Coordinates of C-alpha atoms in Angstrom, one line a residue:
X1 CA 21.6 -19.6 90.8
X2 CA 22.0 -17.8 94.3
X3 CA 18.8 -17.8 96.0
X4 CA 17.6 -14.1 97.2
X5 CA 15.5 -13.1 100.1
X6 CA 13.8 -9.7 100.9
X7 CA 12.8 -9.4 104.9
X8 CA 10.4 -6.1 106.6
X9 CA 11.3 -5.8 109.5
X10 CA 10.5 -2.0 111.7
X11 CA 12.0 0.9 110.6
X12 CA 15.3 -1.1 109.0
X13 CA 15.2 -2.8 105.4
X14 CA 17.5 -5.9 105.1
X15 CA 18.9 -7.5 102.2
X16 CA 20.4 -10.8 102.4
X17 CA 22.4 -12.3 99.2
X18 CA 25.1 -15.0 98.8
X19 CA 25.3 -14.7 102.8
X20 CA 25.8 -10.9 102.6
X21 CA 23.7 -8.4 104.8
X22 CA 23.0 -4.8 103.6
X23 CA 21.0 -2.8 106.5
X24 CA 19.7 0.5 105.5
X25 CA 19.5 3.2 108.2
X26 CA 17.7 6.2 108.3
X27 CA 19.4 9.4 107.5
X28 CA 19.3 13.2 107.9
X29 CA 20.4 15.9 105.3
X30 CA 23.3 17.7 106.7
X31 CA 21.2 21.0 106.4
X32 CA 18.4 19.5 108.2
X33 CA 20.2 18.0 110.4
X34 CA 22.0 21.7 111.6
X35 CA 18.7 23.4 111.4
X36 CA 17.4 20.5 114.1
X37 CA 20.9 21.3 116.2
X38 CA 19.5 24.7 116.4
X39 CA 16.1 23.9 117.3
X40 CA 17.5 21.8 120.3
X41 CA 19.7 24.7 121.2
X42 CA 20.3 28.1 119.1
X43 CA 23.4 28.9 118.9
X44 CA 22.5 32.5 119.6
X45 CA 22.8 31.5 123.1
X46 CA 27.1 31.2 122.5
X47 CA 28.9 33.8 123.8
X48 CA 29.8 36.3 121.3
X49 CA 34.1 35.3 121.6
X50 CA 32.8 32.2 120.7
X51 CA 33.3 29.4 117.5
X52 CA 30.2 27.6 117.8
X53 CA 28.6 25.9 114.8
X54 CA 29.6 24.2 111.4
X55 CA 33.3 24.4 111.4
X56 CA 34.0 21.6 108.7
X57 CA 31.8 20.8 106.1
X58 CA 32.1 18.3 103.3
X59 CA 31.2 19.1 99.8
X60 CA 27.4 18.9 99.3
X61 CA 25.3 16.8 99.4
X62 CA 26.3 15.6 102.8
X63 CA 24.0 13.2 104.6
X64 CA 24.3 11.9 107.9
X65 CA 23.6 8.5 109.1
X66 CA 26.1 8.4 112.3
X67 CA 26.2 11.2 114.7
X68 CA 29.4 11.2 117.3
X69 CA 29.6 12.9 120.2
X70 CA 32.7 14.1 122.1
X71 CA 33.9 16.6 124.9
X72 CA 37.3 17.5 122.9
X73 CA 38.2 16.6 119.4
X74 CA 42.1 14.9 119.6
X75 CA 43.7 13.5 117.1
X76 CA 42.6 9.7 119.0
X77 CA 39.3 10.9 119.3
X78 CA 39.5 11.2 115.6
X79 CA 40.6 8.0 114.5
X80 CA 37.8 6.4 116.6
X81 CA 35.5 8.5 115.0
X82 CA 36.9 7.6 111.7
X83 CA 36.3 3.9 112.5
X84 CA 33.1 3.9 113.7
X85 CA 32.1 5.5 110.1
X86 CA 31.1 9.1 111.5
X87 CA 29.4 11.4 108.9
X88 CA 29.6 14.3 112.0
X89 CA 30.9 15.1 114.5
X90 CA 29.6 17.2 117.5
X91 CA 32.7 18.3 119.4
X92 CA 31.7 20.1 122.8
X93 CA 34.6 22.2 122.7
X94 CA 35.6 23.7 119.0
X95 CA 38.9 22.2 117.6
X96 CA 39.2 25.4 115.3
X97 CA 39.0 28.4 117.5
X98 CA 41.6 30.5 116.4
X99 CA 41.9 31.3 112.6
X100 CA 43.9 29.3 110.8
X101 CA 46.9 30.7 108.6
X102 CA 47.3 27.0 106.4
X103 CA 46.5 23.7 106.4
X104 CA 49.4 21.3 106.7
X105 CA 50.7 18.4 108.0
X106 CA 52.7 20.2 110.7
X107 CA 50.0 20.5 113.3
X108 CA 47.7 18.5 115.1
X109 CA 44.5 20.7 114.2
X110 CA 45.6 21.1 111.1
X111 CA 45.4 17.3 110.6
X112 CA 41.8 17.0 112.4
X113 CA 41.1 19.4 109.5
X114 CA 42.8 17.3 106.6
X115 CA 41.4 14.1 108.0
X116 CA 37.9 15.0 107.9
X117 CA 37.6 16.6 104.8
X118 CA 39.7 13.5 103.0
X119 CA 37.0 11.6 104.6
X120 CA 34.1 13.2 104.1
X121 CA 33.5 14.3 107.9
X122 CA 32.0 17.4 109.5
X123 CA 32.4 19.0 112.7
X124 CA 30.0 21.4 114.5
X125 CA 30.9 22.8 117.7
X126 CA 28.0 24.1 120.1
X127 CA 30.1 25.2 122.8
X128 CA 28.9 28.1 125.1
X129 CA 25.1 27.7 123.4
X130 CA 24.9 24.4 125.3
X131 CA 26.0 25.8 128.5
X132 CA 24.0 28.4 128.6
X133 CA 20.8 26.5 127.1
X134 CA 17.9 25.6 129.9
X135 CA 18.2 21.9 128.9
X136 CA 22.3 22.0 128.7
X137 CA 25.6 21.5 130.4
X138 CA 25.5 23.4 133.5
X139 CA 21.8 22.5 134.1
X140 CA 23.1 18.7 134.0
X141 CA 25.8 19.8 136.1
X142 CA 23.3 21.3 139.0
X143 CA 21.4 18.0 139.1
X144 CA 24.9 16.6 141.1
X145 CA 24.0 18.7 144.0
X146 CA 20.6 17.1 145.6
X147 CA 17.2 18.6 145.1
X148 CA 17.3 22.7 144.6
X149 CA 16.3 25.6 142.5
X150 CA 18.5 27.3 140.0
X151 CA 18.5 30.3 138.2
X152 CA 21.0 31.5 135.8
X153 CA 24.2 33.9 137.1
X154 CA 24.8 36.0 133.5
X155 CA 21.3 35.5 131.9
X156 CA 21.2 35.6 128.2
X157 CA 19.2 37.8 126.1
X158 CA 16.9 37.1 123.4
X159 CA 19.0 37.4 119.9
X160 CA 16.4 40.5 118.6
X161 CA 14.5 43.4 120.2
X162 CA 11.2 43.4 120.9
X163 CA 10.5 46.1 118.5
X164 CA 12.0 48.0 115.5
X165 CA 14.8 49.7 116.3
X166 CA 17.6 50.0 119.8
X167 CA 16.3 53.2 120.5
X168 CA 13.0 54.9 121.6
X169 CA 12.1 59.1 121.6
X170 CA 8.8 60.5 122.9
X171 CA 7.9 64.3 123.2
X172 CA 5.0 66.1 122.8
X173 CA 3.2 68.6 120.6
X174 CA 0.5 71.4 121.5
X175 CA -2.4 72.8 119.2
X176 CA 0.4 75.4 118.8
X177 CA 2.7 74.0 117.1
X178 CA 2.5 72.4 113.3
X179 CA 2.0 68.4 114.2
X180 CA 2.0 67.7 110.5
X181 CA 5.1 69.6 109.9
X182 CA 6.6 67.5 112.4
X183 CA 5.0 64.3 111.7
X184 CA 6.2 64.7 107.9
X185 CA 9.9 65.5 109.0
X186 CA 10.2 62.5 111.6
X187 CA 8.7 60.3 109.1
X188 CA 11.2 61.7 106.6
X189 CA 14.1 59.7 108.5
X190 CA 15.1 56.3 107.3
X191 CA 14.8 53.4 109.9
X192 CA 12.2 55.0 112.0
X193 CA 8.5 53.8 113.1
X194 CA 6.2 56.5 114.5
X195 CA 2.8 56.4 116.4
X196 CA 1.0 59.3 118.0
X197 CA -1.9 59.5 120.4
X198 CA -3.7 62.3 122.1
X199 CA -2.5 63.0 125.7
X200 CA -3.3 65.3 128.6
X201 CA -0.4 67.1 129.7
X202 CA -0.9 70.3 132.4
X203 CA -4.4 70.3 131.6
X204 CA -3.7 70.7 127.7
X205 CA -4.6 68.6 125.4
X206 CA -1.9 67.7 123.3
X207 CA -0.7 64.8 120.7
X208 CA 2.1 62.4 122.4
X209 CA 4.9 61.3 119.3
X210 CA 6.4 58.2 120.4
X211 CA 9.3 56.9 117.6
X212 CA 11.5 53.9 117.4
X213 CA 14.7 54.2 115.6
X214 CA 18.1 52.6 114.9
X215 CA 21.6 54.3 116.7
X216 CA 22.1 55.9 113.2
X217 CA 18.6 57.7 112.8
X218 CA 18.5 58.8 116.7
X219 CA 21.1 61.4 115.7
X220 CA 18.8 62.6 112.9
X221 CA 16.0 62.8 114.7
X222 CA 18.0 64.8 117.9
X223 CA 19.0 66.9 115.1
X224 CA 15.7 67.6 113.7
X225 CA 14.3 68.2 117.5
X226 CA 17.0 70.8 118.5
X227 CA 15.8 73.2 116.2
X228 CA 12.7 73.2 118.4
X229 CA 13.6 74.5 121.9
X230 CA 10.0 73.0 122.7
X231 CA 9.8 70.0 121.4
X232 CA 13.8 69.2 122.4
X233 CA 13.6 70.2 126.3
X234 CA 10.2 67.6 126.7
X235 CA 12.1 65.0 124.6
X236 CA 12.6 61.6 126.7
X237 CA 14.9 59.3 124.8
X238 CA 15.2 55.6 126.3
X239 CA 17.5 52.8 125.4
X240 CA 15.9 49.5 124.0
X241 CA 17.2 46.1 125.7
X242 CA 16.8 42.8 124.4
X243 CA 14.8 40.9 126.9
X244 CA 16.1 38.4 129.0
X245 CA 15.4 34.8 128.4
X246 CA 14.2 32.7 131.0
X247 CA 16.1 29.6 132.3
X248 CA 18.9 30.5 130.1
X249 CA 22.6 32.1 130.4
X250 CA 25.5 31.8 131.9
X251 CA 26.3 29.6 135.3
X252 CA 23.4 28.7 137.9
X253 CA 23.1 29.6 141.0
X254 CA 21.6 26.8 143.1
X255 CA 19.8 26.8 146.8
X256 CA 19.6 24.0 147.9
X257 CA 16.1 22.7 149.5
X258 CA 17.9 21.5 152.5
X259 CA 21.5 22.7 153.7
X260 CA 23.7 19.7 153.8
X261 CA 27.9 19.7 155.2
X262 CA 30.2 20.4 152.8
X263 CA 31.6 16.6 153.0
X264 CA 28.6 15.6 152.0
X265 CA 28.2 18.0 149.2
X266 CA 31.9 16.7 148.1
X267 CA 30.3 12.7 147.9
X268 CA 27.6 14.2 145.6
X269 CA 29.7 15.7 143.5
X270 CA 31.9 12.9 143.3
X271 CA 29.4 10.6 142.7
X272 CA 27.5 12.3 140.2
X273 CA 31.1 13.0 138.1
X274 CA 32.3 9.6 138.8
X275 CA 35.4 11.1 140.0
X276 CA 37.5 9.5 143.0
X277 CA 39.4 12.8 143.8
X278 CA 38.7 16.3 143.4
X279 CA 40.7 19.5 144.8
X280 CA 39.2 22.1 147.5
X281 CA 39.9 24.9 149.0
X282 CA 38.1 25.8 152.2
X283 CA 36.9 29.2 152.4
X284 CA 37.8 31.1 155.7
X285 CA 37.2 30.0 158.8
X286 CA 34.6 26.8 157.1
X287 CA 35.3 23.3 157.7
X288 CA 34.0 19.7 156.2
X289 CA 30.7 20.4 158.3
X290 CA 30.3 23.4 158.0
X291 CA 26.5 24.0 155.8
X292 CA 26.3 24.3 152.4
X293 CA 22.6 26.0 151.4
X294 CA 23.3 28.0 148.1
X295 CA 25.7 26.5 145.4
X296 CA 27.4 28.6 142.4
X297 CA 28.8 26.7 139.8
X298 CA 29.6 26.9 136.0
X299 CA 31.1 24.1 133.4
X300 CA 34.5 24.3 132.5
X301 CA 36.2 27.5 133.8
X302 CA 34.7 29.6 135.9
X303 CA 36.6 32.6 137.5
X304 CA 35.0 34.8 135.2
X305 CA 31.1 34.0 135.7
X306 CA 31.9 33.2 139.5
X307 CA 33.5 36.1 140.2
X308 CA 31.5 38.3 142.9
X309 CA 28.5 36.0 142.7
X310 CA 27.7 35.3 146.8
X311 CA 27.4 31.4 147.3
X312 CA 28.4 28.9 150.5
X313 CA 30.4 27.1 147.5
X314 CA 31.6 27.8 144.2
X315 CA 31.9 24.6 141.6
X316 CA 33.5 24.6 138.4
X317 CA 36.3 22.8 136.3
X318 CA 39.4 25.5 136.7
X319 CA 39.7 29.0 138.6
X320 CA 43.2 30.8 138.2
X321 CA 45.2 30.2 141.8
X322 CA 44.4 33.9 142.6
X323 CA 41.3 33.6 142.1
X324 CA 40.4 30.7 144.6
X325 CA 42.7 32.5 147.0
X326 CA 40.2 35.5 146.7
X327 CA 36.8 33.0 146.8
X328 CA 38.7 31.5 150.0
X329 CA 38.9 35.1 151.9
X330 CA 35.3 35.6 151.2
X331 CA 34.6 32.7 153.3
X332 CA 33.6 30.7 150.2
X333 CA 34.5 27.4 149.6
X334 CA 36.0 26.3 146.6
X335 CA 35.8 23.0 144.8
X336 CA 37.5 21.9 141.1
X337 CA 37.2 18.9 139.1
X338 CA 39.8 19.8 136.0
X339 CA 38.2 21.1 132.9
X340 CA 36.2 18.8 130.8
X341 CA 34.9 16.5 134.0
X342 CA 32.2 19.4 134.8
X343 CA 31.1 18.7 131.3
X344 CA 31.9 15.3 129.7
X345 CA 29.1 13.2 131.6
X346 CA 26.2 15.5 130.1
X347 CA 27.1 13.8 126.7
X348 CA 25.5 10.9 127.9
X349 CA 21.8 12.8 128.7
X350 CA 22.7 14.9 125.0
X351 CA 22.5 11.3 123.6
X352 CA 19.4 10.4 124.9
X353 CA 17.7 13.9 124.2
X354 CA 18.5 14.2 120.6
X355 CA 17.5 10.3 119.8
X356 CA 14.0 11.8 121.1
X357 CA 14.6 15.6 119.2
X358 CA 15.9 13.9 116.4
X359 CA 13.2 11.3 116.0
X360 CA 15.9 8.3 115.9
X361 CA 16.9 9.7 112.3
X362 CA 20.2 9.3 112.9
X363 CA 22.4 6.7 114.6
X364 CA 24.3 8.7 117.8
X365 CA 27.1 7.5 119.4
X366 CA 29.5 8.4 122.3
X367 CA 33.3 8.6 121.9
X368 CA 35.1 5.9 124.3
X369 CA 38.3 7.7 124.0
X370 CA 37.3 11.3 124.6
X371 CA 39.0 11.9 128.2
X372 CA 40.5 14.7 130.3
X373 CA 44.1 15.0 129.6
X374 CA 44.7 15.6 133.6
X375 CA 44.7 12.8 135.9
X376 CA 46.1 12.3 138.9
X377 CA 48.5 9.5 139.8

């Protein structure tokens, strides 16, 4: 008879039989694992051209015992992640952005597509929610450049408005006129939330009508309140905006505690990308010691969020040639890294803060064959 064992040992269970050795890890529902994802960092943050979240998902139940992280999702990355026994995958960039028409054999995101669902693998994409999030990509990006404060260039807005409604409509009523009448009418109209409150207005006392309403019931209620030259020439209507959220959005732009020259500035950056080259393009009339004090910079390409922003330096991945030639005029500096280098090294601190968010539920890895497909030589 084979002799059996049963060992305890913290937080892992191991069986040993016949010189066999079963571990048993902790795991996370796939649900709860996505609804943790969006704790970290809600995916309202993504810009709205975006494909962020679950973009492949096995048939339920799914759970997840190995988490693997990756910049870019190639067909190498995948047969690494296949290896190492993924159960998801968080790709940086989304693999599946636009729709697809079929699923064959014929292309190579087609096959990332094939090969996870053969093998039971999802993919979730965060994207543009993780660069703009206060704990994300181009905050990770900013701690390259020496101490300084940052603020975001596009901030983002909060995903709901403060109160019912996008629109608000205040106007006033006198002892003349019949408040119930128009209380009763307002209140009549579908999406709309009404308060009144007594007001002094030209020394008369008079009841102030504030509403909030949705773009569709705004036109009912103008309707209503042109019938009443009164009412309609004291009307004030104002447009609801989401507030803005703080430490979060698009880009950052950086000041520096203490101006440094730009070749030092170019070490940093080097340094904190582990990169031996990058490109730069002086801006007008600037040299390598000429002072850098205020930094703009953004992950991955950045004409768009740069553009117009006032900076000694702009830093990002890619800018179209144009584009740096305009920066340059300006007098602004220009440095680029490629793509995916102003992002890939932030995996590494997204490892360490989802072991802690997470609560070491899941094992997370890093991909060792994720790299930029531009070198140079």
């Amino acid at each position: 008879m084979l002799s059996s064992c049963v060992r305890l040992v913290p937080a892992t269970v191991r069986l040993v039989q016949s010189g066999i050795c079963i571990t048993s890890r902790s795991f996370m529902d796939l649900k709860a694992l996505l609804s943790s994802l969006n704790d970290f960092a809600s995916l309202s943050f993504a810009e709205s051209w975006d494909n962020v979240g679950l973009l492949v998902e096995p048939s339920p139940p799914h759970t997840v015992n190995i988490l693997f992280l990756t910049n870019d999702l190639t067909e190498e990355v995948m047969e690494e992640a296949l290896q190492k026994k993924a159960d998801l995958i968080l790709s940086y960039h989304p693999p599946i952005f636009r729709p697809l028409k079929q699923i064959t054999w014929k292309s190579w995101k087609e096959r990332l597509v094939i090969r996870a669902l053969e093998n039971r693998v999802g993919i979730y994409s965060p994207h543009t929610a993780y660069d703009a999030a206060p704990q994300g990509v181009n905050n990770w990006l900013a701690k390259g450049l020496g101490a300084c404060t940052s603020s975001p260039i596009h901030p983002s807005k909060a995903p709901n408005y403060p109160t019912e409604g996008t629109h608000r409509i205040e106007f006033s009523v006198n002892h003349n006129q019949d408040l119930e009448k128009v209380m009763s009418a307002v209140k009549g109209i579908g999406d709309v939330s009404v308060t009144s409150f007594s007001a002094r207005i030209d020394n008369e006392e008079q009841t102030r009508i504030s509403l909030n309403c949705t773009q569709k019931a705004l036109m009912q209620v103008v309707a209503f309140l042109s019938q009443n030259r009164q009412l309609y020439q004291k009307t004030e209507i104002l447009s609801l905006e989401k507030p803005l959220l703080l430490h979060t959005g698009m880009g950052r732009l950086c000041t520096l505690d203490e101006s440094v020259p730009l070749a030092t500035m170019i070490e940093r950056i080097k340094r904190h990308l582990k990169l031996s080259h990058l490109r730069l393009a002086l801006g007008v009339g600037r040299t390598l010691v000429s002072q850098i004090k205020v930094v703009a910079l953004c992950a991955g390409s950045g004409s768009s969020v740069l553009q117009g922003v006032e900076a000694d330096l702009y830093l990002t991945g890619e800018m179209s040639h144009h584009d740096v030639l305009h920066a340059a005029s300006q007098g602004i500096s220009v440095i680029l890294c490629e793509h995916s280098n102003t992002e890939r090294g932030f995996l590494s601190d997204l490892q360490d803060m989802l072991r802690v968010h997470l609560e070491n539920k899941v094992d997370i890895i890093l991909s060792e064959t994720d790299r930029d497909p531009l070198c140079v030589v």
